[in-house]
Amino acid sequence: MMIEVAIIGGGPAGLSAGIFACRAGLKTVLFESLGIGGQAALTHEIANFPSHEKISGFDLTNDMREQAESLGLEIKYARVTHLKKIRKGFELTTASDEKYTASKVIIASGCKARKLNLEKELELTGRGVSYCASCDGAFFKDKVVAVIGGGDTAVVDVEYLHRIAKKVYMINRSENFRANALALNRVKQYKNVEIITSANVTKLYGDEKLSAIAISQNGNERMLDIDGLFVAIGRVPELNFVDIKLNLDDNGYIIVDKDMCTNVKGLFACGDITSKHFRQVITACADGAIAGNSCIGVK
C-alpha cells in the first residue's frame, strides 16, 4: 500500500511535519536512522523555546514524539539510502533493502558535523575528539578541553563545558564571531575560558587518545596540551541519499518556497536541510508544520 506522506528525518522539523500531516488525516510514516529528536535531542538545555523557560533537548523532542504518535504517526527506525522519483510518486529504499512508495515525501534529514579534515581525526574520534559537547562533555570533568568555532553552537558548547572542565579554550579562525552577542559576552566572563582568535588547528597529537593540538595563530605555531577537542565549525547537509535533481544553494542546502515546496512536485523539505539564515528548534518546527500542511490536497 502506498504511503500518503513519507518523512525522512526524526528531528523537530520531521516530528512537526508528522503532527500536522496526521492531524490532516494523511497516512504518514517517518523514517529515522538513529534516535528520534535529531541533533536537538543531544542539546543539554534549550532556553529559547516558547512555553519552556528551560528544557533539555531530549525531553522536548520526546514530548513531540509522543504527541505525533498519539495522532497516528508511524515511526520506522531505518536509514533511507535512496530516494527516487517514480511515475506515481516516490520510491524509498532503506539500508536493509526494503522499498516503500509514497505519494508525497518530506525531507527533514538535517545536517551532520563538518570535520576538520586533519590527520588522526578519524582515529581519535571518541578518544578525545568529539562533535557533541552535551554528549561527551561529562567525560572531561576537571580536564582541559578546547572548542573550535565561532558560532552559536561553539558558544553553547563552551557554556556547557566550562561547568565541567578545569579549563576551556575557545578557538576561532577569525577575529569576528557569528555567535549571539549576549551569549558571547557571557562566555567572555568565565574565569576558566580562554578565547583565542585568528587561529586554526593544524595538527592533532595522541595515540590511544588525544593529548595535544597544534594551532597556527598569526603565522606563529603554538601547542596546547588538552584532553578533549570539541569541533563546532558548522554542519553539512545530509542529502547523499537523494537520487533526484533538486535546486540547491551554493552550500548544498535545498531551496524551498514559502510552502516548503522543492522544485519537484510532491517533494517538500523543512528544517536545517533547507536554505535559510536562522536555524533553531522553533524555526525547524515552523518549517515542519508548513510542510505537513502543504501535503494536503497535493496529487
Backbone as a ProteinNet text record, in pm:
[ID]
protein_1_A
[PRIMARY]
MMIEVAIIGGGPAGLSAGIFACRAGLKTVLFESLGIGGQAALTHEIANFPSHEKISGFDLTNDMREQAESLGLEIKYARVTHLKKIRKGFELTTASDEKYTASKVIIASGCKARKLNLEKELELTGRGVSYCASCDGAFFKDKVVAVIGGGDTAVVDVEYLHRIAKKVYMINRSENFRANALALNRVKQYKNVEIITSANVTKLYGDEKLSAIAISQNGNERMLDIDGLFVAIGRVPELNFVDIKLNLDDNGYIIVDKDMCTNVKGLFACGDITSKHFRQVITACADGAIAGNSCIGVK
[TERTIARY]
83.7	0	87.4	47	125.9	106.7	219.1	216.1	173.7	87.2	47.5	159.2	220.6	330.5	444.1	560.7	680.6	770.6	814.2	902.4	1038	1143.4	1279.1	1349.8	1364.4	1429	1338	1387.7	1304.4	1340	1393.3	1418.9	1293.1	1304.2	1186.9	1109.6	1180.1	1112.5	1029.8	1090.9	1020.1	903.3	922	814.5	699.1	731.3	626.1	550.4	622.1	557.2	462.6	508.5	424.5	298.3	311	194.8	90.3	134.2	37.7	-17.1	63.6	13.2	-88.4	-60.1	-152.9	-282.7	-271.2	-392.5	-482.1	-421.1	-499.1	-556.3	-528.4	-583.9	-503.1	-378.7	-295.4	-216.5	-213.5	-133.3	13.3	79.9	214.3	312.2	426.8	532.4	661	725.9	852.1	966.4	1072.8	1191.6	1305.6	1363.3	1473.6	1580.3	1704.4	1811.3	1874.5	1873.1	1939.9	1836.5	1830.1	1733.3	1641	1517.5	1421.2	1467.9	1452	1492.2	1606.5	1683.9	1795.5	1897.6	1963.9	2064.4	2004	1877.7	1813.5	1807.6	1789	1779.4	1910.4	2020.3	2151.4	2185.3	2099.1	2124.8	2092.6	2190.6	2175.8	2061.2	2051.6	1948.6	1902.4	1770.2	1711.8	1637.4	1676.5	1618.4	1549.7	1524.4	1461.5	1342.1	1281.4	1163.3	1039.3	943.8	825.6	753.8	710	637.4	730.7	861.5	957.5	1068.7	1081.5	1192.6	1324	1328.4	1444.1	1394.7	1449	1412.8	1525.7	1550.4	1653.4	1600.6	1691.4	1651.9	1585.5	1633.7	1574	1428.5	1403	1265.4	1172.1	1220.1	1135.4	1099.8	1199	1171.3	1096.9	1116.3	1039.7	891.4	863	723.6	664	744.9	698.3	667.3	756.2	735.8	607.4	586.3	465.9	340.3	343.5	227.5	202.9	310.3	296.5	242.7	295.2	248.5	103.6	64.8	-75	-172.1	-121.8	-205.5	-202.9	-118.9	-116	10.9	111.9	237.2	304.1	342.5	416.8	564.8	646.5	790.8	862.8	944.8	1028.4	1173.6	1241.9	1382.2	1465.4	1483.8	1555.2	1621.5	1739.4	1812.2	1772.3	1724.2	1689.6	1817.8	1847.6	1970.5	1946.5	1821.7	1789.6	1647.9	1634.6	1503	1498.6	1403.4	1394.7	1250.2	1234.6	1102.6	1055.3	931.6	869.4	742.2	676.5	563.3	453.9	423.1	317.6	375.8	457.8	510.8	660.3	699.2	840.5	867	988.6	1030	1143.9	1130.4	1234	1293.1	1425	1494.2	1574.1	1564.8	1636.5	1766	1846.2	1974.8	1958.1	1843.6	1816.8	1749.9	1750.5	1698.5	1546.5	1478.2	1331.8	1290.7	1182.6	1136.6	995.9	973.1	843.5	808.5	680.7	636.1	550.6	563.1	488.7	444.7	324.8	277.1	339	372	440.7	555.8	663.8	780.2	824.2	855.9	912.7	1054.2	1151.9	1291.1	1319.9	1352	1384.7	1509.7	1606	1722.8	1830.4	1818.1	1910.9	2052.9	2149.2	2290	2377.2	2499.5	2598.7	2714.4	2791.5	2900.2	3007.3	3055.9	3166.3	3296.9	3381	3507.1	3620.5	3727.9	3847.1	3931.7	3912.5	3988.9	4138.7	4172.4	4311.9	4353	4481.4	4535.6	4506	4467.9	4435.1	4296	4223.4	4092.3	3997.2	3994.1	3903.6	3940	4067.6	4107.6	4095.5	4099	4086.6	3943.9	3852	3711.7	3661.1	3604.2	3563.8	3676.5	3795.5	3912.7	3973.2	3886.5	3928.6	3871.4	3844.1	3781.6	3632	3552.2	3407	3339.4	3216.8	3137.3	3009.1	3003.7	2884	2923.3	2927	2968.6	2871	2740.5	2642.5	2643.3	2692.9	2701.8	2823	2936.8	3064.3	3129.7	3071.6	3135	3160.7	3070.4	3083.1	3209.8	3268.2	3390.6	3513.8	3497.4	3613.1	3605.1	3548.7	3539.2	3678.2	3700	3826.1	3944.4	3917.4	4024.3	4029.8	4124	4143	4089.7	4003.7	3941.9	3948	3920.9	3913.3	3789	3729.1	3614.9	3658.2	3637.5	3673.3	3547.5	3546.1	3430.8	3398.8	3319.7	3283.5	3136.2	3054.8	2911.4	2835.5	2702.7	2618.4	2646.5	2670.6	2697	2822.5	2926.7	3052.1	3031.6	2955.4	2929	2849.9	2748.2	2669.9	2759.3	2849.9	2942.2	3031.6	3082.9	3169.3	3090.5	2967.8	2885.1	2862.1	2841.9	2819.6	2948.4	3058	3182.9	3252.2	3231.8	3305.4	3262.7	3143.4	3096.9	3160.6	3212.9	3264.8	3417.3	3475.6	3619.8	3696.5	3823.6	3910.4	3940.2	3961.9	3990.7	3932.3	3882.9	3827.1	3891.1	3953.5	3999.6	3888.4	3859.2	3767.5	3848.7	3859.1	3947.1	3862.7	3880.4	3805.8	3904.6	3873.7	3967.9	3979.8	3885.5	3893.6	3877.8	3885.9	3864.5	3715.5	3632.6	3488.8	3416.4	3309.8	3228.7	3090.6	3034.8	2899.6	2795.3	2839.6	2750.3	2669.4	2561.2	2478.3	2564.7	2555.4	2643.8	2626	2501.9	2478.5	2542.8	2525.1	2583.7	2736.2	2790	2935.3	2992.1	2926.8	2974.3	2970.9	2871.9	2862.3	2982	3015.5	3127.3	3258.4	3273	3397.3	3421.7	3317.5	3331.7	3376.8	3369.9	3405.3	3555.9	3595.2	3735.9	3818.3	3754.7	3831	3822.6	3780.3	3771.9	3873.9	3953.8	4049.3	4010.4	3985.5	3944.9	4065.8	4085.8	4197.5	4139.5	4173.1	4119.3	4227.8	4183.3	4272.7	4364.2	4304.7	4383.6	4314.5	4396.4	4348.1	4419	4346.4	4407.8	4474.7	4603	4679.1	4718.7	4719.3	4762.7	4705.8	4675.7	4629.8	4738.2	4757.7	4859	4792.9	4846.1	4796.4	4788.3	4809	4800	4671.4	4664.8	4543	4433.6	4474.8	4378.4	4445.2	4362.8	4414.8	4496.2	4611.3	4695.6	4727.2	4724	4758.4	4713.9	4708.8	4683.1	4784	4810.5	4892.1	4799.6	4820.7	4741.2	4834.8	4788.9	4862.5	4787.4	4857.5	4795.2	4883.7	4831.2	4904.3	5045.5	5056.1	5184.7	5272.3	5229.2	5307	5242.5	5325.3	5276.4	5272.9	5169.3	5153.8	5097.5	5147	5098.9	5008.2	4898.1	4809.8	4794.3	4830.3	4807.8	4662.8	4584.4	4442	4401	4290	4235.6	4120.3	4052.1	3936.2	3925.4	3880.8	3861.7	3719.8	3643.2	3504.6	3495	3459	3457	3316.6	3306.8	3177.8	3195.4	3233.6	3266.4	3160.4	3042.8	2935.7	2892	2793.3	2733.8	2720.5	2707.7	2695.8	2559.8	2482.8	2350.1	2356.2	2262.6	2254.7	2164.1	2223.3	2144	2200	2296.1	2359.3	2266.6	2149.2	2054.7	1956.7	1957.7	1858.1	1904.3	1831.2	1862.9	1771.2	1746.3	1658.1	1730.9	1719.3	1786.1	1705.2	1762	1697.1	1769	1695.4	1758.4	1822.7	1954.6	2030.7	2099.8	2129.1	2206	2355.3	2439.4	2583.5	2645.9	2578.5	2630.8	2567.1	2483.5	2425.8	2295.8	2232.4	2104.3	1989.8	1876.7	1764.2	1691.9	1667.9	1591.1	1442.5	1365.2	1220.4	1147.5	1016.7	936.7	870.1	779.8	717.6	634	596	517.7	604.3	735.8	834	836.5	788	791	928.7	980.1	1101.7	1063.7	1159.8	1131.8	1064.9	1045.2	981.2	844.2	740	603.8	588.9	529.9	507.9	625.2	736	855.5	879.1	880	895	1022.6	1067.8	1182.8	1160.6	1214.8	1196.2	1309.6	1326.3	1427.7	1565.7	1667.8	1805.8	1857.2	1788.2	1831.3	1801.3	1718.2	1677.6	1768.9	1765.9	1847.4	1782.5	1847.6	1795.3	1906.5	1880.4	1985	1975.1	1857	1835.4	1791.2	1875.4	1845.2	1833.4	1709.1	1679.8	1569.3	1547.7	1442.3	1307	1280.9	1149.7	1128.4	1233.3	1216.7	1201.6	1267.7	1250.8	1107	1049.5	910.1	815.7	841.2	756.6	765.2	887	905.4	828.1	840.4	773.5	622.8	569.6	425	377.1	452.9	415.8	423.7	531.6	549.3	438.3	405.7	299.4	166.2	137.6	11.8	7.4	124.4	129.6	100.9	109.6	81.3	-68.5	-149.9	-295	-335.2	-404.4	-458.9	-361.2	-233.7	-137.1	-156	-174.5	-193.6	-61.6
-119.7	0	125.1	222.8	344.6	432	481.4	577	712.3	780.9	914	1015.1	1015.6	1108.3	1031.2	1033.2	976.6	1091.1	1085.7	1189.4	1126.1	1187.8	1135.4	1224.8	1176	1253.1	1274.9	1243.2	1248.5	1357.4	1468.9	1583.5	1666.8	1785.5	1870.9	1902.2	1921.3	1951	1831.9	1713.9	1593.9	1559	1572.1	1542	1640.8	1768.7	1868.6	1843.7	1806.2	1772.2	1654.4	1555.5	1439.1	1475.8	1565.6	1609.5	1673.6	1762.5	1833.9	1745.7	1656.6	1565.2	1468.3	1417.6	1324.4	1393.9	1516.1	1591.6	1613.7	1613.8	1630.4	1497.2	1390.2	1260.1	1184.2	1225.3	1159	1044.9	929	816.5	854.2	868.9	926.8	833.5	811.7	728	809.2	809.3	880.9	780.4	805.4	719.8	791.7	724.8	782.6	675.2	709.4	609.5	593.2	698	690.5	699.8	814.7	831.9	947.3	936.5	1043.9	1170	1281.7	1410	1475.6	1396.8	1452.7	1520.9	1620.6	1694.9	1765.7	1805.9	1876.9	1790.4	1659.7	1569.1	1561.4	1599.4	1594.5	1725.2	1824.1	1954.5	1949.2	1986.4	1976.9	2063	2184	2275.7	2369.7	2378.9	2472.3	2578.8	2704.1	2811.9	2917.5	2886.2	2986.5	2928.8	2824.8	2765.6	2812.3	2878.3	2930.5	2821.9	2858.7	2774.1	2701.1	2703.6	2639.5	2737.8	2775	2861.9	2790.5	2662.3	2577	2433.4	2361.2	2221.1	2151.7	2026.5	1953.5	1920.4	1910.8	1875.9	1740.3	1646.7	1512.9	1518.4	1590.8	1597.8	1666.8	1774.1	1847.2	1761	1697.2	1617.5	1488.9	1438.6	1320.5	1355.5	1475.6	1522.4	1532	1581.9	1590.8	1451.9	1357.3	1220.1	1161.5	1176.7	1120.9	1182.7	1313.1	1378.6	1328.6	1318.2	1273.1	1130.2	1042.5	903.3	892.9	979	975.7	1015.5	1088.9	1131	1031.1	927.8	823.3	815.1	894.2	886.9	751.7	685.3	559.5	590.5	539.6	564.4	435	439.5	325.9	364.1	285.4	313	246.1	319.3	267.7	383.7	358.4	461.2	454.5	566.2	573.1	595.1	503.2	511.5	565.8	554	605.4	661.7	776.2	835.7	873.4	814.5	846.2	872.6	943.4	975	859.3	817.8	718.1	778.6	704.6	761.6	810.1	732.3	770.5	801.1	899.3	939.9	918.4	852.3	836.4	697	650.2	521.9	545.3	489.6	498.3	359.8	352.2	227.3	245.1	148.1	156.4	75.7	88.9	19.2	-131.9	-181.3	-325.8	-367.6	-277.3	-301.5	-316.4	-264.7	-259.7	-139.9	-156.5	-49.1	-5.6	125.4	183.9	285.2	297.9	401.9	503	627.9	735.7	836.2	890.1	990.4	1127.2	1154.8	1278.6	1245.9	1320.6	1299.8	1433.6	1432.5	1549.9	1514.9	1586.3	1565.8	1654.4	1590.1	1662.9	1600.2	1571	1491.1	1570.4	1702.3	1782.4	1782.4	1798	1812.3	1725.4	1703.5	1634.4	1728.9	1697.9	1786.7	1796.7	1918.5	1940	1899.2	1829	1779.8	1879.4	1864.3	1945.4	1894.6	1766.5	1700.5	1702.1	1665.8	1656.9	1511	1486.4	1353.4	1314.2	1190.8	1132.3	1170.4	1256.7	1299.6	1181.1	1095.2	981.2	885.3	850.2	751.3	805.1	937.3	995.9	1038	1020.4	1048.5	948.2	1000.4	914.7	888.3	936.6	922.1	1059.6	1154.6	1291.4	1390.7	1347	1433.8	1405.3	1511.3	1496.4	1606.6	1578.9	1677.3	1710.6	1669.4	1693.3	1709.4	1834.7	1861.6	1804.1	1816	1765.3	1612.9	1547.3	1400.3	1353.5	1419.6	1367.6	1453.3	1569.5	1660.9	1602.6	1517.3	1461.1	1377.6	1330.8	1250.4	1335.6	1468.2	1556.2	1642.2	1585.7	1656.3	1689	1816.7	1866.5	1847.5	1840	1826.8	1952.3	1955	2069.9	2035.4	2121.8	2096	2221	2200.9	2313.1	2299.2	2412.4	2416.3	2494.5	2437.1	2503.2	2560.2	2691.1	2752.2	2887.8	2965.5	3099.1	3129.6	3026	3045	3010.2	3005.9	2979	2842.8	2741.4	2607.3	2605.8	2673.3	2678.3	2745.9	2854.7	2925.8	2838.4	2770.5	2679.8	2570.3	2518.3	2414.4	2466.8	2588.5	2647.7	2669.5	2718.2	2740.3	2609.5	2505	2374.2	2321.1	2329.7	2267.3	2341.4	2472.9	2546.5	2505.8	2446.4	2399	2265.1	2196.7	2060.8	2058.3	2122.3	2115.3	2212.8	2182.1	2271.1	2397.6	2379.9	2493.5	2465	2572.6	2560	2665.3	2620.6	2711.2	2722.4	2843.6	2863.4	2921.2	2846.2	2883	2918.7	3040.9	3088.5	3130.5	3097.3	3122.6	3270	3353.8	3496.5	3579	3709.1	3799.1	3814.1	3792	3812.6	3682.3	3694.5	3579.5	3590.3	3474.9	3471.4	3450.5	3422.4	3385.7	3505.5	3472.7	3572.9	3654.9	3787.7	3876.6	3861.4	3846.3	3833.6	3706.8	3596	3469.5	3476	3538.4	3550.1	3634.2	3744.3	3828.5	3752.7	3667.9	3586.2	3491.5	3429.1	3335.1	3405.6	3528.2	3602.4	3631.1	3619.8	3646.9	3525.1	3408.8	3287.6	3283.1	3263	3269.3	3153.6	3040.8	2925.9	2910.5	3017.3	3015.8	3112.3	3062.4	3146.9	3147.3	3267	3279.2	3311.4	3233.2	3250.2	3277.9	3393.2	3429.5	3426.1	3433.5	3429.1	3307.3	3193.5	3070.9	2952.2	2861.2	2737.1	2618.7	2512	2387.9	2321.7	2291	2234.9	2089.6	2041.1	1903.2	1849.9	1720.6	1651.4	1554.7	1547.3	1458.4	1357.3	1238.1	1133.7	1000.6	894.2	759.7	692.1	650.5	587.5	690.7	813.3	921.3	1054.7	1157.8	1290.8	1344.7	1402.7	1458.5	1606.5	1652.4	1792.3	1827.7	1958.3	2008.2	2116.8	2135	2247.7	2348.7	2475.9	2580.2	2681.4	2737.7	2843.1	2973.5	3069.5	3197.1	3311.6	3385.9	3499.9	3460.9	3343	3297.1	3226.5	3220.1	3153	3020.8	2920.9	2790.7	2785.3	2720.9	2708.8	2571.9	2511.1	2380.4	2398.7	2326.5	2325.1	2182.2	2158.7	2026.3	2019.4	1933.8	1922.4	1775.7	1752.3	1616.8	1594.1	1704	1689.4	1804.6	1772.3	1873.4	1860.4	1968	1969.2	2055.6	1993.8	2060.3	2115.3	2246.1	2313.3	2416.9	2368.7	2459.2	2455.4	2414.6	2413.4	2272.9	2265.7	2137.9	2124.8	2000.8	1970.1	1905.5	1951.8	1893.4	1745.4	1668.2	1523.1	1495.6	1485.1	1466.2	1358.1	1278.4	1181.3	1066.6	1057.9	951.5	993.4	1118.5	1170.9	1153	1072.9	1048.5	1131.1	1253.6	1344.9	1477.7	1539.6	1668.7	1778.6	1834.3	1939.4	2072	2179.2	2311.7	2334.1	2354.5	2373.6	2508.6	2562.6	2686	2653.8	2754.9	2735.3	2645.9	2629.7	2545.4	2406.6	2377.5	2243.8	2223.8	2333	2323.1	2336	2271	2267.3	2402.2	2453	2576	2541.2	2603	2580.2	2713.7	2705.4	2827.7	2844.4	2938.4	2967.9	2851.6	2758.3	2642	2518.5	2535.9	2428.5	2333.3	2381	2300.3	2310.3	2197.6	2199.1	2221.8	2207.7	2221.1	2096.9	1992.1	1867.5	1857	1841.3	1834.5	1715.6	1741.1	1636.8	1613.4	1684.6	1669.3	1799.1	1788.3	1903.2	1887.7	1996	1991.2	2091.4	2061.4	2151	2135.6	2237	2232	2269.9	2215.4	2255.7	2216.8	2129.8	2087.9	2194.5	2293.1	2395.2	2517.5	2593.5	2714.1	2827.5	2866.9	2976	3027.9	3138.3	3202.2	3169.2	3131.7	3114.5	2971.5	2894.1	2753.8	2732	2717.4	2694	2589.2	2532	2431.7	2490.3	2615	2673.3	2695.5	2732.9	2751.3	2617.6	2514	2379.9	2332.6	2359.9	2321.6	2396.2	2525.3	2603.9	2551.1	2522.4	2465.8	2334.6	2248.6	2118.8	2132.9	2226.2	2249.3	2290.2	2378.5	2424.1	2309	2230.6	2119	2015.8	1981.2	1884.7	1932.5	2060.8	2118.5	2129.1	2151.8	2166.9	2037	1925.6	1795.8	1775.3	1853.6	1838.7	1876.9	1787.4	1818.3	1801.3	1770.2	1751.4	1613.5	1608.5	1482.4	1436.3
0	0	0	-78	-86.5	37.5	89.1	198.9	142.1	211.8	162.8	182.2	303.6	331	397.7	337.4	398.7	442.4	566.7	621.3	647.6	598.9	619.7	719.6	841.7	947.5	1066	1185.6	1305.2	1403.9	1354.8	1441.1	1459.2	1518.7	1540.8	1412.2	1299.9	1173.9	1128.2	1128.3	1085.6	1175.6	1306	1400.3	1385.4	1367.7	1349	1219.2	1115.1	988.8	1009	1087.2	1115.5	1191.2	1286.6	1364.7	1273.5	1186	1101.3	990.1	936.2	832.9	893	1012.1	1077.7	1117.3	1163.3	1200.4	1078.6	960.6	837.5	787.9	862.8	826.6	722.7	698.6	598.8	662.5	596.2	645.2	631.8	745.9	747.7	818	754.2	810.6	814.6	930.6	947.9	955.3	881	879.5	951.5	1050.4	1127.4	1146.7	1114.5	1118	1255.3	1338.2	1468.4	1580.1	1644.9	1753.3	1723.6	1767.8	1747.2	1819.4	1752.6	1810.2	1737.6	1662	1586.7	1675.2	1620.9	1696.9	1816.8	1806	1916.7	2041.7	2023.9	2138.2	2216.5	2151.8	2217.1	2288.5	2275.3	2337.2	2486.3	2565.8	2711.8	2763.5	2713.3	2763.3	2652.4	2634.5	2539.2	2619	2599.3	2680.9	2595.9	2468.4	2381.5	2306	2363.5	2300.9	2377.5	2310.1	2380.4	2460.1	2577.8	2674.3	2769.8	2744.1	2834.4	2866.2	2992.3	3029.7	3006.5	3046.7	3021.7	3010.5	2912.9	2896.4	2821.3	2854.1	2780.2	2640.9	2546.1	2410.1	2402.8	2484.2	2484.4	2529.8	2639	2690.4	2591.3	2529.8	2435.6	2314.8	2255.1	2135.5	2170	2291.3	2332.5	2346	2397.3	2403	2262.6	2167.5	2029.2	1972.9	1999.9	1951.2	2006.5	2137.4	2198.8	2138.7	2115.9	2057	1914.5	1836	1697.5	1691.3	1776.2	1775.1	1821.8	1915	1962.2	1851.6	1752.9	1640.4	1525.1	1539.6	1437.8	1355.7	1388.6	1313.6	1336.8	1228.2	1236.9	1220.1	1311.3	1305.1	1271	1166.6	1129.2	1151.9	1233.4	1260.6	1150.8	1043.4	927.2	855	800.9	726.1	579.9	527.8	385.9	307	215.5	136.4	-4	-50.9	-183.9	-185.5	-248.3	-272.9	-420.1	-494	-636.1	-676.4	-786.9	-840	-926.7	-908.5	-993.9	-1053.3	-1140.4	-1213.5	-1120.1	-1017.9	-924.5	-786.7	-780.8	-651.7	-638.4	-528	-494.6	-439.1	-457.5	-400.7	-302.8	-182.2	-79.7	-58.7	-52.1	-23	105	196.2	323.2	317.2	421.7	428.4	425.3	470.5	467.1	335.8	238.3	103.3	98.2	199.2	193.1	108.6	32.9	-53.7	-14	-18.2	14	-95	-122.1	-215.2	-140.6	-180.9	-115.1	-220.3	-200.7	-295.9	-268.8	-142.3	-105.6	-11.2	-21.4	65.5	122.2	251.4	318.5	362.4	311	352.2	472.7	584.4	707.8	769.8	683.4	723.7	796.1	797.5	876.2	822.5	912.7	875.2	963.2	919.1	1001.6	1029.5	1131.1	1171.9	1063.7	1042.7	949.6	1018.7	948.1	1003.9	980	1058.5	1040.6	923.9	890.1	783.5	811.9	936.4	977.3	994.4	980.4	1005.4	1150.6	1171.4	1302.6	1352.2	1280.4	1329.1	1344.6	1243.5	1248.6	1360.3	1371.2	1472	1614.5	1631.1	1764.9	1798.6	1703	1731.9	1835.7	1943.3	2054.7	2151.9	2119.3	2205.9	2234.6	2249.9	2277.3	2179.4	2057.5	1958	1955.2	1966.3	1971.9	1890.8	1848.3	1774.5	1850.8	1977.4	2058	2204.5	2250.3	2388.5	2489.8	2461.7	2557.6	2565.3	2459.1	2461	2540.7	2518.5	2569.5	2676.2	2704.5	2799.3	2936.5	2983.1	3118.1	3135.8	3024.8	3032.8	3063.3	3062.7	3076.2	3201.9	3305.3	3433.4	3485.2	3518.2	3572.6	3477.3	3347.1	3248.5	3161.3	3070	2981.4	2843.1	2791.5	2661.3	2574.5	2446.5	2353.3	2267.8	2233	2141.5	2019.4	1901	1776.1	1712.5	1686.3	1620.6	1678.4	1602.6	1648	1635	1614.6	1600.5	1727.2	1715.6	1831.8	1893.2	1809.4	1862.2	1947.5	1900.5	1976.3	2111.1	2112.7	2238.4	2335.4	2285	2369.8	2426.2	2343.4	2390.5	2502.7	2485.9	2589	2717.4	2705.2	2824	2899.9	2826.3	2889.7	2952.7	2878.8	2922.6	3036.1	3045.2	3148.8	3289.2	3302.3	3433	3470.3	3370.9	3391.4	3391	3289.4	3268	3357.6	3377.3	3454.2	3373.9	3242.8	3155.8	3017.1	2953.6	2819.2	2729	2620.2	2516	2412.2	2369	2256.7	2142	2033.5	1922.4	1800.7	1752.1	1635.8	1527.4	1402.8	1293.8	1257	1300.6	1269.8	1397.3	1381.7	1495.6	1524.5	1424.4	1436.4	1467.9	1546	1583.9	1519.7	1481.9	1426.3	1535.9	1654.8	1764.3	1814.8	1884.8	1950.9	2046.7	2036.1	2112.2	2263.2	2309.8	2453.8	2508.8	2437	2482	2478	2374.4	2363.6	2476.1	2510.4	2620.9	2752.7	2769.2	2890.1	2899.6	2787.6	2783.1	2817.5	2772.3	2796.1	2944.3	3025.3	3169.2	3249.1	3189.9	3264.1	3288.3	3413.5	3451.4	3394.5	3367.7	3318.1	3165.6	3096.3	2950	2891.6	2798.8	2725.9	2578.3	2524	2384.5	2298.1	2194.6	2101.6	1964	1906.7	1775.8	1667.6	1543.3	1426.2	1431.5	1465.2	1482.8	1417.2	1366.6	1307.2	1369.6	1391.9	1438.6	1318.9	1332.5	1220.7	1239.2	1364.9	1386.5	1517.3	1517.7	1637.4	1684.1	1814.9	1872.1	1965.9	1964.6	2052.9	1981.3	2057.1	2000	2044.6	2169	2220.5	2244.7	2276.7	2298.7	2267.8	2247.2	2216.9	2334.1	2303.4	2409.8	2388.4	2262.8	2235	2093.5	2068.2	1933.5	1902.1	1773.5	1729	1663.7	1693.6	1629.1	1564.2	1454.4	1386.1	1410.1	1469.2	1504.7	1456.5	1358.9	1302.9	1258.4	1197.4	1145.2	1245.6	1371.1	1475.4	1514.2	1539.3	1583.9	1736.2	1787.2	1932.7	1964.2	2069	2113.2	2234.9	2237	2353	2401.2	2526.5	2586.3	2632.6	2569.8	2604.3	2610.1	2678	2688.3	2591	2555.7	2467.6	2369.7	2247.5	2143.6	2089.9	2100.6	2054.8	1929.8	1819.3	1689.4	1662.8	1645.9	1622.9	1512.7	1393.3	1282.4	1172.1	1208.9	1109.8	1075.2	987.6	953.2	802.4	757.8	615.7	592.7	493.2	469.7	433.9	490.1	467	348	230.3	109.6	16.9	65.3	-23	-64	-3.8	-38	-148.3	-186.2	-280.2	-424.4	-500	-640.3	-731.3	-691.2	-764.2	-778.5	-893.2	-913.1	-844.2	-739.9	-662.9	-683.6	-667	-666.5	-530.3	-530.5	-407.6	-409.7	-289.3	-283.8	-293.5	-282.9	-301.2	-195.1	-82.3	25.8	28.5	-69.8	-79.2	-5.1	42.1	110.9	10.1	40.1	-52.7	-54.4	-173.2	-189	-193.2	-104.8	-99.8	-108.2	-139	-138.8	-2.6	8.9	138.7	191.9	104.1	145	164.7	164.9	181.2	61.6	-52.9	-175.2	-240.5	-288.5	-368.4	-514.1	-602.6	-745.8	-804.9	-723.3	-768.2	-701.8	-782.7	-729.5	-634.1	-518.3	-419.4	-326.5	-350.1	-267.1	-190.5	-58.1	30.2	113.1	171.6	261.4	373.1	490	604.1	703.9	786.8	891.5	841.5	908	882.3	744.5	674.2	541.6	436.5	471.9	374.9	379.6	272	260.4	339.3	447.8	529.9	619.9	687.7	767.4	916.6	961.5	1105.5	1132.3	1198.5	1225.8	1376	1421.3	1561.6	1568.8	1687.5	1703.4	1664.2	1706.7	1678.5	1529.1	1455.4	1311.5	1241.6	1292.9	1236.8	1254.1	1372.4	1398.1	1304.1	1284.5	1195.1	1052	1007.6	873.2	859.2	961.9	957.8	952.8	1031.4	1031.6	892.8	828.9	694.4	594.8	602.4	509.3	525.2	649.2	673.6	621.6	644.5	598.8	445.6	384.4	239.7	165	235.8	172.3	146	212.7	197.3	54.4	-11	-142.3	-258.3	-228.8	-336.2	-399	-528.8	-601.1	-661.1
[MASK]
+++++++++++++++++++++++++++++++++++++++++++++++++++++++++++++++++++++++++++++++++++++++++++++++++++++++++++++++++++++++++++++++++++++++++++++++++++++++++++++++++++++++++++++++++++++++++++++++++++++++++++++++++++++++++++++++++++++++++++++++++++++++++++++++++++++++++++++++++++++++++++++++++++++++++++

